[in-house]
Coordinates of C-alpha atoms in Angstrom, one line a residue:
X1 CA -18.9 -33.1 7.4
X2 CA -20.8 -31.6 4.5
X3 CA -20.3 -28.0 3.1
X4 CA -23.5 -26.9 4.8
X5 CA -22.8 -28.4 8.1
X6 CA -19.3 -26.8 8.5
X7 CA -20.4 -23.4 7.4
X8 CA -23.4 -23.5 9.8
X9 CA -21.1 -24.5 12.6
X10 CA -18.7 -21.7 11.8
X11 CA -21.4 -19.0 11.7
X12 CA -23.8 -20.5 14.2
X13 CA -26.8 -18.9 12.6
X14 CA -29.2 -17.4 15.0
X15 CA -26.8 -17.1 17.8
X16 CA -25.9 -13.5 19.1
X17 CA -24.6 -14.0 22.6
X18 CA -21.6 -12.2 23.9
X19 CA -19.8 -15.4 23.9
X20 CA -20.4 -15.8 20.2
X21 CA -19.2 -12.2 19.5
X22 CA -16.0 -13.0 21.3
X23 CA -15.6 -16.3 19.4
X24 CA -16.1 -14.3 16.1
X25 CA -13.5 -11.9 17.0
X26 CA -11.1 -14.7 18.1
X27 CA -11.3 -16.5 14.8
X28 CA -11.3 -13.4 12.8
X29 CA -8.3 -11.8 14.4
X30 CA -6.5 -15.0 14.7
X31 CA -6.7 -15.8 11.1
X32 CA -5.9 -12.1 10.3
X33 CA -2.7 -12.3 12.4
X34 CA -1.6 -15.5 10.7
X35 CA -2.2 -14.0 7.2
X36 CA -0.9 -10.4 7.9
X37 CA 1.5 -10.4 10.9
X38 CA 3.6 -13.5 10.3
X39 CA 7.2 -12.5 9.2
X40 CA 7.2 -9.0 10.7
X41 CA 10.8 -8.3 11.8
X42 CA 12.3 -10.8 9.3
X43 CA 12.9 -8.3 6.5
X44 CA 13.9 -4.6 5.8
X45 CA 11.9 -2.1 3.8
X46 CA 11.8 -3.0 0.1
X47 CA 11.3 -0.9 -3.1
X48 CA 9.5 0.8 -4.4
X49 CA 8.0 2.9 -1.6
X50 CA 9.0 1.2 1.7
X51 CA 12.7 2.3 1.8
X52 CA 11.6 6.0 1.1
X53 CA 9.0 6.1 3.8
X54 CA 11.2 4.3 6.3
X55 CA 14.1 6.7 5.6
X56 CA 11.8 9.7 6.0
X57 CA 10.6 8.4 9.4
X58 CA 14.0 7.4 10.7
X59 CA 15.5 10.8 10.1
X60 CA 12.4 12.5 11.3
X61 CA 12.6 10.8 14.7
X62 CA 16.4 11.3 14.9
X63 CA 16.2 15.0 14.0
X64 CA 12.9 15.9 15.7
X65 CA 11.7 17.7 12.6
X66 CA 8.3 16.3 12.3
X67 CA 6.5 19.0 10.2
X68 CA 8.6 18.6 7.0
X69 CA 9.3 15.2 5.6
X70 CA 12.8 14.8 3.9
X71 CA 14.6 12.1 1.9
X72 CA 18.2 12.4 2.7
X73 CA 17.7 16.1 3.5
X74 CA 15.8 17.0 0.2
X75 CA 12.2 18.1 0.9
X76 CA 9.7 15.3 0.0
X77 CA 6.4 16.9 -1.1
X78 CA 4.6 14.0 -2.5
X79 CA 2.6 13.0 0.5
X80 CA 1.3 14.6 3.7
X81 CA 2.9 13.6 6.9
X82 CA 0.3 11.7 8.9
X83 CA 1.5 8.3 7.8
X84 CA 5.0 9.2 8.6
X85 CA 3.9 10.3 12.2
X86 CA 2.2 7.0 12.7
X87 CA 5.3 5.1 11.6
X88 CA 7.4 7.4 13.7
X89 CA 5.3 6.7 16.8
X90 CA 5.8 2.9 16.1
X91 CA 9.5 3.4 15.8
X92 CA 9.6 5.3 19.2
X93 CA 7.6 2.6 20.9
X94 CA 9.5 -0.5 19.4
X95 CA 12.9 0.9 18.9
X96 CA 13.2 -1.3 15.8
X97 CA 12.7 0.0 12.3
X98 CA 12.3 -3.6 11.0
X99 CA 9.2 -3.9 13.1
X100 CA 8.1 -0.3 13.2
X101 CA 7.8 0.2 9.4
X102 CA 5.1 -2.6 9.1
X103 CA 3.1 -1.8 12.1
X104 CA 0.8 1.0 10.8
X105 CA -0.4 -1.3 7.9
X106 CA -0.9 -4.3 10.3
X107 CA -2.9 -2.3 12.8
X108 CA -4.9 -0.6 10.0
X109 CA -5.7 -3.9 8.4
X110 CA -7.0 -5.3 11.7
X111 CA -9.1 -2.2 12.4
X112 CA -10.7 -2.4 9.0
X113 CA -11.7 -5.9 9.5
X114 CA -13.2 -5.1 13.0
X115 CA -15.1 -2.0 11.5
X116 CA -16.5 -4.1 8.7
X117 CA -17.6 -6.9 11.0
X118 CA -19.4 -4.4 13.4
X119 CA -21.1 -2.5 10.6
X120 CA -22.3 -5.7 8.9
X121 CA -23.6 -6.9 12.1
X122 CA -25.6 -3.7 12.8
X123 CA -26.9 -3.3 9.2
X124 CA -27.8 -6.9 9.0
X125 CA -26.8 -9.6 11.6
X126 CA -23.6 -11.2 13.1
X127 CA -23.4 -13.8 10.4
X128 CA -23.3 -11.1 7.8
X129 CA -20.7 -9.1 9.6
X130 CA -18.4 -12.2 10.0
X131 CA -18.9 -13.2 6.4
X132 CA -18.1 -9.8 5.1
X133 CA -15.0 -9.5 7.2
X134 CA -13.7 -12.9 6.3
X135 CA -14.4 -12.1 2.6
X136 CA -12.3 -9.0 2.9
X137 CA -9.6 -10.8 4.7
X138 CA -9.3 -13.5 2.1
X139 CA -9.2 -11.0 -0.8
X140 CA -5.8 -10.9 -2.6
X141 CA -5.5 -7.2 -2.7
X142 CA -6.4 -6.5 0.9
X143 CA -4.3 -9.2 2.6
X144 CA -1.3 -8.2 0.4
X145 CA -1.4 -4.5 1.1
X146 CA -1.9 -5.1 4.8
X147 CA 1.5 -6.8 4.7
X148 CA 3.3 -3.9 3.0
X149 CA 4.5 -0.6 4.3
X150 CA 2.8 1.5 1.7
X151 CA 0.4 4.3 2.6
X152 CA -2.5 2.6 1.1
X153 CA -3.4 0.3 4.0
X154 CA -3.3 3.2 6.4
X155 CA -5.4 5.3 4.1
X156 CA -7.8 2.3 4.0
X157 CA -8.3 2.5 7.7
X158 CA -9.4 6.2 7.5
X159 CA -11.6 5.4 4.6
X160 CA -13.3 2.6 6.3
X161 CA -13.7 4.5 9.6
X162 CA -15.2 7.4 7.7
X163 CA -17.6 5.0 5.9
X164 CA -18.5 3.4 9.3
X165 CA -19.4 6.7 10.8
X166 CA -21.3 8.1 7.7
X167 CA -23.3 4.8 7.2
X168 CA -24.3 4.4 10.8
X169 CA -25.7 8.0 10.7
X170 CA -27.3 7.7 7.1
X171 CA -28.9 4.3 7.6
X172 CA -29.2 3.7 11.4
X173 CA -29.4 7.3 12.7
X174 CA -29.5 10.1 13.2
X175 CA -26.3 9.5 15.0
X176 CA -24.6 12.9 14.8
X177 CA -21.5 11.8 16.7
X178 CA -20.8 9.1 14.2
X179 CA -21.5 11.5 11.4
X180 CA -18.8 13.8 12.8
X181 CA -16.4 10.9 13.2
X182 CA -17.0 10.1 9.5
X183 CA -16.1 13.6 8.4
X184 CA -13.1 13.8 10.8
X185 CA -11.8 10.4 9.5
X186 CA -12.0 11.7 6.0
X187 CA -10.0 14.7 7.1
X188 CA -7.4 12.5 8.6
X189 CA -7.5 10.5 5.4
X190 CA -6.7 13.7 3.5
X191 CA -3.5 14.3 5.5
X192 CA -2.5 10.7 5.0
X193 CA -3.1 10.7 1.3
X194 CA -4.9 13.4 -0.7
X195 CA -7.8 11.1 -1.8
X196 CA -8.9 10.6 1.8
X197 CA -12.0 12.6 1.1
X198 CA -13.5 9.7 -1.0
X199 CA -15.9 8.4 1.7
X200 CA -17.8 11.7 1.5
X201 CA -18.9 10.8 -2.0
X202 CA -21.3 8.4 -0.5
X203 CA -23.5 11.4 0.2
X204 CA -24.2 11.8 -3.5
X205 CA -26.0 8.6 -3.9
X206 CA -27.7 9.1 -0.5
X207 CA -29.1 12.4 -1.8
X208 CA -30.2 10.8 -5.0
X209 CA -31.9 7.7 -3.5
X210 CA -33.3 9.1 -0.2
X211 CA -36.3 10.9 -1.9
X212 CA -37.8 7.6 -3.1
X213 CA -39.0 4.5 -1.3
X214 CA -35.6 3.2 -0.4
X215 CA -35.0 1.9 3.1
X216 CA -33.7 1.8 5.7
X217 CA -32.9 5.3 6.2
X218 CA -32.4 7.7 9.2
X219 CA -35.4 9.3 10.9
X220 CA -36.0 13.0 10.4
X221 CA -33.1 15.2 11.6
X222 CA -32.5 18.9 12.0
X223 CA -30.9 20.5 9.1
X224 CA -28.4 22.5 11.1
X225 CA -26.7 19.2 12.4
X226 CA -25.3 18.5 8.9
X227 CA -22.7 21.4 9.4
X228 CA -21.1 19.5 12.2
X229 CA -19.4 17.3 9.5
X230 CA -17.6 19.9 7.5
X231 CA -16.3 21.5 10.8
X232 CA -15.0 18.1 11.9
X233 CA -13.2 17.7 8.5
X234 CA -11.6 21.1 8.8
X235 CA -10.5 20.6 12.4
X236 CA -8.9 17.2 11.4
X237 CA -7.1 18.6 8.4
X238 CA -6.0 21.7 10.4
X239 CA -3.8 19.4 12.7
X240 CA -1.3 19.5 10.1
X241 CA -2.4 22.2 7.6
X242 CA -2.5 25.1 10.0
X243 CA 1.0 24.7 11.6
X244 CA 2.5 24.0 8.1
X245 CA 0.9 27.2 6.6
X246 CA 2.1 29.3 9.5
X247 CA 5.6 27.9 9.4
X248 CA 5.6 28.4 5.5
X249 CA 5.3 32.1 6.0
X250 CA 8.7 32.4 7.5
X251 CA 10.5 29.5 5.8
X252 CA 11.0 29.5 2.0
X253 CA 11.6 25.7 2.0
X254 CA 8.3 25.1 3.8
X255 CA 6.7 27.5 1.4
X256 CA 8.0 25.4 -1.7
X257 CA 6.8 22.3 0.1
X258 CA 3.4 23.9 0.6
X259 CA 3.0 24.7 -3.1
X260 CA 4.2 21.3 -4.1
X261 CA 1.9 19.3 -2.1
X262 CA -1.2 21.4 -2.2
X263 CA -1.2 22.1 -6.0
X264 CA 1.2 19.9 -8.0
X265 CA 0.8 16.7 -6.0
X266 CA -3.0 16.8 -5.8
X267 CA -4.8 18.5 -8.7
X268 CA -1.8 18.3 -11.0
X269 CA -1.2 14.6 -10.3
X270 CA -4.8 13.7 -10.9
X271 CA -5.5 15.8 -14.1
X272 CA -2.1 15.4 -15.8
X273 CA -0.1 12.5 -14.3
X274 CA 3.6 12.3 -15.3
X275 CA 3.8 8.6 -14.8
X276 CA 1.8 5.3 -14.4
X277 CA -0.4 6.5 -17.4
X278 CA -3.0 3.8 -18.3
X279 CA -6.3 3.7 -20.3
X280 CA -9.7 4.4 -18.7
X281 CA -10.6 0.6 -18.5
X282 CA -7.3 -0.3 -16.7
X283 CA -8.8 -1.1 -13.3
X284 CA -11.8 -2.9 -14.7
X285 CA -10.0 -5.0 -17.1
X286 CA -6.4 -5.6 -15.5
X287 CA -6.7 -5.0 -11.8
X288 CA -10.1 -5.8 -10.3
X289 CA -10.6 -9.2 -11.9
X290 CA -7.4 -10.6 -10.4
X291 CA -6.7 -8.6 -7.3
X292 CA -10.2 -8.7 -5.9
X293 CA -10.3 -12.5 -6.1
X294 CA -12.2 -14.5 -4.7
X295 CA -15.0 -11.8 -4.6
X296 CA -14.7 -11.3 -8.5
X297 CA -15.1 -15.0 -8.9
X298 CA -18.4 -14.9 -7.1
X299 CA -19.9 -12.0 -9.2
X300 CA -22.0 -14.4 -11.4
X301 CA -23.9 -15.4 -8.2
X302 CA -23.7 -12.1 -6.3
X303 CA -25.0 -9.8 -9.2
X304 CA -28.6 -11.5 -9.2
X305 CA -28.8 -11.0 -5.5
X306 CA -27.7 -7.3 -5.8
X307 CA -30.3 -6.9 -8.6
X308 CA -33.0 -8.1 -6.4
X309 CA -31.9 -5.9 -3.5
X310 CA -31.8 -2.9 -5.9
X311 CA -35.4 -3.8 -7.1
X312 CA -36.5 -4.0 -3.5
X313 CA -35.0 -0.5 -2.8
X314 CA -32.7 -1.8 -0.2
X315 CA -30.7 1.2 0.6
X316 CA -27.9 -0.6 2.3
X317 CA -26.9 -2.4 -0.9
X318 CA -27.7 0.6 -3.2
X319 CA -25.6 3.0 -1.2
X320 CA -22.6 0.7 -0.8
X321 CA -22.5 -0.4 -4.5
X322 CA -23.2 3.1 -5.8
X323 CA -20.1 4.4 -3.8
X324 CA -17.9 1.5 -5.1
X325 CA -18.8 2.5 -8.6
X326 CA -18.1 6.2 -7.8
X327 CA -14.7 5.4 -6.4
X328 CA -13.7 3.2 -9.4
X329 CA -14.9 5.8 -11.9
X330 CA -13.0 8.5 -10.0
X331 CA -9.7 6.8 -10.4
X332 CA -10.5 5.6 -13.9
X333 CA -11.0 9.3 -15.1
X334 CA -7.4 10.1 -13.8
X335 CA -4.6 9.7 -16.4
X336 CA -2.3 8.2 -13.8
X337 CA -3.2 4.7 -12.5
X338 CA -1.8 2.2 -10.1
X339 CA -3.5 -1.0 -9.2
X340 CA -3.5 -0.1 -5.5
X341 CA -5.5 3.1 -6.1
X342 CA -8.8 1.2 -6.1
X343 CA -8.2 -0.5 -2.8
X344 CA -10.5 1.9 -0.9
X345 CA -13.5 0.5 -2.7
X346 CA -12.8 -3.1 -1.8
X347 CA -14.2 -3.1 1.9
X348 CA -17.6 -1.7 0.8
X349 CA -17.8 -4.4 -1.9
X350 CA -17.1 -7.1 0.7
X351 CA -19.7 -5.6 3.0
X352 CA -22.4 -5.6 0.2
X353 CA -21.5 -9.2 -0.5
X354 CA -21.7 -10.2 3.1
X355 CA -25.5 -10.9 3.3
X356 CA -25.2 -13.6 0.6
X357 CA -21.9 -15.2 1.2
X358 CA -23.1 -17.8 3.7
X359 CA -25.8 -19.0 1.3
X360 CA -23.4 -19.0 -1.7
X361 CA -20.8 -21.1 0.2
X362 CA -23.4 -23.9 0.4
X363 CA -23.9 -24.0 -3.3
X364 CA -22.2 -26.7 -5.2
X365 CA -21.3 -24.4 -8.1
X366 CA -19.6 -22.0 -5.8
X367 CA -17.8 -24.7 -3.9
X368 CA -16.4 -26.1 -7.2
X369 CA -15.5 -22.6 -8.5
X370 CA -13.4 -21.9 -5.4
X371 CA -11.9 -25.4 -5.6
X372 CA -10.8 -24.8 -9.2
X373 CA -9.3 -21.5 -8.2
X374 CA -7.3 -23.2 -5.5
X375 CA -6.3 -26.1 -7.7
X376 CA -5.4 -23.7 -10.5
X377 CA -2.9 -21.7 -8.3
X378 CA -1.3 -24.9 -7.0
X379 CA -0.9 -26.2 -10.5
X380 CA 0.6 -23.0 -11.7
X381 CA 3.2 -23.1 -8.9
X382 CA 4.1 -26.7 -9.8
X383 CA 4.4 -25.9 -13.4
X384 CA 6.6 -23.0 -12.6
X385 CA 8.8 -25.4 -10.6
X386 CA 9.1 -27.7 -13.6
X387 CA 9.9 -24.7 -15.9
X388 CA 12.9 -23.6 -13.6
X389 CA 14.1 -27.2 -13.6
X390 CA 14.1 -27.5 -17.4
X391 CA 15.3 -23.9 -17.9
X392 CA 18.2 -23.7 -15.3
X393 CA 19.5 -20.4 -16.8
X394 CA 16.2 -18.7 -15.4
X395 CA 16.8 -20.3 -12.0
X396 CA 20.3 -19.0 -12.0
X397 CA 19.3 -15.6 -13.0
X398 CA 16.7 -15.3 -10.2
X399 CA 19.3 -16.7 -7.7
X400 CA 21.9 -14.1 -8.9
X401 CA 19.5 -11.1 -8.9
X402 CA 17.5 -11.9 -5.8
X403 CA 19.6 -14.5 -3.8
X404 CA 16.8 -17.0 -3.8
X405 CA 16.3 -20.4 -5.3
X406 CA 12.7 -20.3 -6.3
X407 CA 12.3 -24.0 -6.8
X408 CA 11.9 -24.8 -3.1
X409 CA 9.2 -22.2 -2.4
X410 CA 7.3 -23.1 -5.6
X411 CA 7.3 -26.8 -4.8
X412 CA 6.2 -26.2 -1.3
X413 CA 3.2 -24.0 -2.2
X414 CA 2.2 -26.1 -5.2
X415 CA 2.6 -29.4 -3.2
X416 CA 0.9 -28.4 -0.1
X417 CA -1.7 -26.7 -2.0
X418 CA -2.4 -29.9 -4.1
X419 CA -2.5 -31.9 -0.9
X420 CA -5.0 -29.4 0.7
X421 CA -7.3 -29.7 -2.5
X422 CA -7.0 -33.4 -2.4
X423 CA -8.2 -33.5 1.3
X424 CA -10.9 -30.8 0.9
X425 CA -12.2 -32.0 -2.4
X426 CA -14.6 -29.8 -4.6
X427 CA -17.2 -30.0 -1.7
X428 CA -15.0 -27.6 0.4
X429 CA -13.7 -25.3 -2.2
X430 CA -13.6 -22.3 0.2
X431 CA -11.4 -24.3 2.7
X432 CA -9.0 -25.2 -0.1
X433 CA -8.6 -21.6 -1.2
X434 CA -8.1 -20.4 2.4
X435 CA -5.6 -23.2 3.0
X436 CA -3.7 -22.4 -0.1
X437 CA -3.6 -18.7 0.8
X438 CA -2.3 -19.4 4.3
X439 CA 0.4 -21.8 2.8
X440 CA 1.5 -19.2 0.2
X441 CA 1.8 -16.4 2.8
X442 CA 3.5 -18.4 5.4
X443 CA 6.1 -19.5 2.8
X444 CA 6.6 -15.9 1.7
X445 CA 6.9 -14.8 5.3
X446 CA 9.3 -17.3 6.6
X447 CA 11.3 -18.5 3.4
X448 CA 11.0 -16.1 0.4
X449 CA 11.3 -12.8 2.3
X450 CA 14.3 -13.6 4.5
X451 CA 16.0 -15.2 1.5
X452 CA 15.6 -12.2 -0.8
X453 CA 16.0 -9.5 1.9
X454 CA 19.6 -8.7 1.4
X455 CA 19.2 -8.2 -2.3
X456 CA 15.9 -6.5 -2.3
X457 CA 16.6 -4.2 0.6
X458 CA 19.9 -2.8 -0.8
X459 CA 21.9 -4.1 2.0
X460 CA 24.0 -6.4 -0.3
X461 CA 24.8 -3.6 -2.7
X462 CA 25.8 -1.1 -0.1
X463 CA 28.0 -3.7 1.5
X464 CA 29.8 -4.1 -1.8
X465 CA 30.1 -0.3 -2.1
X466 CA 31.6 0.0 1.3
X467 CA 34.1 -2.8 0.6
X468 CA 35.4 -1.2 -2.6
X469 CA 35.2 2.5 -1.8
X470 CA 38.0 4.5 -0.2
X471 CA 37.0 5.2 3.4
X472 CA 39.2 8.2 3.5
X473 CA 37.6 10.0 0.6
X474 CA 34.2 11.7 0.4
X475 CA 31.5 9.5 -1.2
X476 CA 28.7 10.7 -3.3
X477 CA 25.6 9.0 -4.9
X478 CA 24.1 10.0 -8.2
X479 CA 20.5 8.8 -9.1
X480 CA 20.5 7.1 -5.7
X481 CA 17.8 4.8 -4.5
X482 CA 16.2 5.4 -1.1
X483 CA 17.3 2.0 0.2
X484 CA 21.0 2.9 -0.4
X485 CA 20.7 5.8 2.1
X486 CA 18.8 3.6 4.4
X487 CA 21.8 1.2 4.6
X488 CA 24.9 3.3 4.3
X489 CA 27.1 3.6 7.5
X490 CA 29.0 6.6 6.7
X491 CA 28.3 10.2 5.7
X492 CA 27.6 10.7 2.1
X493 CA 26.8 13.3 -0.5
X494 CA 24.0 13.3 -3.1
X495 CA 22.4 15.7 -5.6
X496 CA 18.7 15.7 -4.8
X497 CA 15.9 13.1 -4.6
X498 CA 14.0 11.7 -7.6
X499 CA 15.4 13.8 -10.3
X500 CA 14.5 11.4 -13.0
X501 CA 12.9 14.2 -15.0
X502 CA 16.4 16.2 -15.1
X503 CA 18.8 13.3 -15.3
X504 CA 21.3 15.5 -17.4
X505 CA 21.4 18.3 -14.9
X506 CA 21.9 15.9 -11.9
X507 CA 24.8 14.3 -13.8
X508 CA 26.3 17.8 -14.4
X509 CA 25.8 18.8 -10.7
X510 CA 27.7 15.6 -9.7
X511 CA 30.4 16.3 -12.1
X512 CA 31.0 19.8 -10.7
X513 CA 31.2 18.3 -7.2
X514 CA 33.7 15.5 -8.2
X515 CA 35.8 18.0 -10.0
X516 CA 36.3 20.0 -6.9
X517 CA 38.8 17.6 -5.1
X518 CA 40.8 14.6 -5.8
X519 CA 39.6 13.2 -2.5
X520 CA 36.1 12.5 -3.9
X521 CA 34.4 9.4 -5.3
X522 CA 31.1 8.8 -6.9
X523 CA 28.7 5.8 -7.2
X524 CA 27.0 6.0 -10.5
X525 CA 25.0 3.7 -12.8
X526 CA 26.0 3.0 -16.3
X527 CA 23.7 5.6 -17.8
X528 CA 25.2 8.4 -15.6
X529 CA 28.8 7.2 -16.3
X530 CA 28.3 7.5 -20.1
X531 CA 26.8 10.9 -19.6
X532 CA 29.6 12.7 -17.7
X533 CA 32.1 10.1 -16.2
X534 CA 33.4 8.1 -19.2
X535 CA 36.8 9.4 -18.8
X536 CA 37.2 8.7 -15.1
X537 CA 38.8 5.7 -13.3
X538 CA 35.9 3.3 -12.4
X539 CA 35.5 0.1 -10.3
X540 CA 32.4 -2.0 -10.9
X541 CA 30.2 -2.7 -7.8
X542 CA 27.8 -5.0 -9.7
X543 CA 24.2 -5.1 -10.7
X544 CA 21.4 -3.3 -8.5
X545 CA 18.0 -2.2 -9.5
X546 CA 18.5 -3.4 -13.1
X547 CA 21.6 -1.1 -13.5
X548 CA 25.3 -1.8 -13.5
X549 CA 27.0 0.5 -10.9
X550 CA 30.5 1.9 -10.6
X551 CA 32.5 3.9 -8.2
X552 CA 34.3 6.6 -10.2
X553 CA 37.2 9.0 -9.4
X554 CA 39.1 11.6 -11.5
X555 CA 38.3 14.3 -14.1
X556 CA 34.7 14.2 -15.3
X557 CA 33.5 15.8 -18.6
X558 CA 34.4 19.5 -18.8
X559 CA 31.1 20.2 -20.4
X560 CA 29.2 18.6 -17.6
X561 CA 31.3 20.5 -15.1
X562 CA 30.4 23.8 -16.7
X563 CA 26.7 23.0 -16.5
X564 CA 26.8 22.0 -12.9
X565 CA 25.3 23.8 -9.9
X566 CA 26.9 23.8 -6.5
X567 CA 23.5 24.5 -4.7
X568 CA 22.4 21.0 -5.6
X569 CA 24.6 19.2 -3.2
X570 CA 23.2 17.6 -0.1
X571 CA 25.2 16.2 2.8
X572 CA 23.6 13.3 4.4
X573 CA 24.8 11.6 7.7
X574 CA 22.7 8.6 8.8
X575 CA 21.9 8.5 12.5
X576 CA 24.8 7.1 14.5
X577 CA 27.4 7.6 11.7
X578 CA 30.6 9.4 12.2
X579 CA 30.4 13.1 11.4
X580 CA 26.6 12.7 10.9
X581 CA 25.0 16.2 10.5
X582 CA 21.6 17.4 9.4
X583 CA 21.1 16.8 5.7
X584 CA 20.9 20.1 3.7
X585 CA 21.9 21.6 0.6
X586 CA 25.4 23.1 0.5

């Protein structure tokens, strides 16, 4: 079967019956479940963010305190709570944290695909909707983030829903109901992560372009209707903001949380980030070229089409691409940058590519480019397998740190990928790429993740701690990682969450606590041990998170004890542990 024939059979150009729509959804959602849902329940939360969020949610559900997120009893003011509420609801429904922590991302990813499919179908046709949705699904950053329990996939759902409502109004309207949905979704996005307002930036290019001969655009609408949007936005934000502000008037802890999340974690983090500082061109040079594959691979063929659409004053393309540029620029101007920040722009890029993907997939040059991409990834995997064979110390290092022999997975992905390429040949490059992606993700789901889980989740480390510690003595953690609290089975003490900017003071606070009784012990890393506990009796518990860890007992440094503060002590009892009680400062 030729490239043209199999693509035409898949998209069935010109057919728009209810049966064909159902068939589209069957293939789209079926492939999405294979790529995203496989492996759910086979691993625990992993760093950097997943253990923190899972810990917050587990304790939130157990304590019934839904308004104020806490990490081991310490207030967590980095993010609004809507994502935690969604994960908490998943936990209440499933009863399993292993399943619940990944459900918001999975459901958000599926919803994004459906919204992009339907919007492409309405703006252009069924074929465009399906091509755009598949293009989004097969893009590296989207499919990977939908498999993680970070906030960004859930934020993406609110962004796409907001864009869906706004674009239906601006280009196919007036549709005031969808306009209100667009603003409300942006509001819910804000109480998921502060940048949830980003879809509203699409109003800027709309205002700029609507006065010329761009089309399509909405018919004349009453000016008063535009106020519905801000009202919907405020109502959505108020579902969390109003109860929080009212409670903060009577609770100093909530008042501090209010100030942290409304000012320091929003404006302050954008204008003067304290970590992840990268140059202006970071996203354009280091992130988008790789993480937005294969769409970025198609840019030499897409850009001429976009240029023609721009010259033809096609507002559909003009509006979507202008918004993508605005989002990338918005994050580029911030001093703090992470690759995942630009994820919200990706669905709009896929949608703007949708009208041309079917035609591009029938070009030999595009077929070969996709084939080369698949063959290159398979070759890299095979070369990596050869490398660990001739450098056994690297293989042993990975096995020691992550409890996985990488040789097998590399050979499987590389070998199956090479076989797929041999069968597909250059004439079916897109099939080769999709087959390789499926192979890689299934291997990760059913081999790599289960093998690495004990090491990556912190369970193995905590098991060593609980084998070595004195069960009759109090146990404290200094500079703890969230996954440690997620895996402990006994009440513990800690000295505050994420105090990496005040390491000396945290060590001093721990020293004061340890000096208060001979029946106390501390888990500390090598850095902390040298600061305040060099003279104590110590037992090694091995490596974790790139540090050597010890259990120490005895007399800490007197200078550290003198600088310590008793108020910094938090008692944490995991749900179900003996003597568990609400975590709070002493």
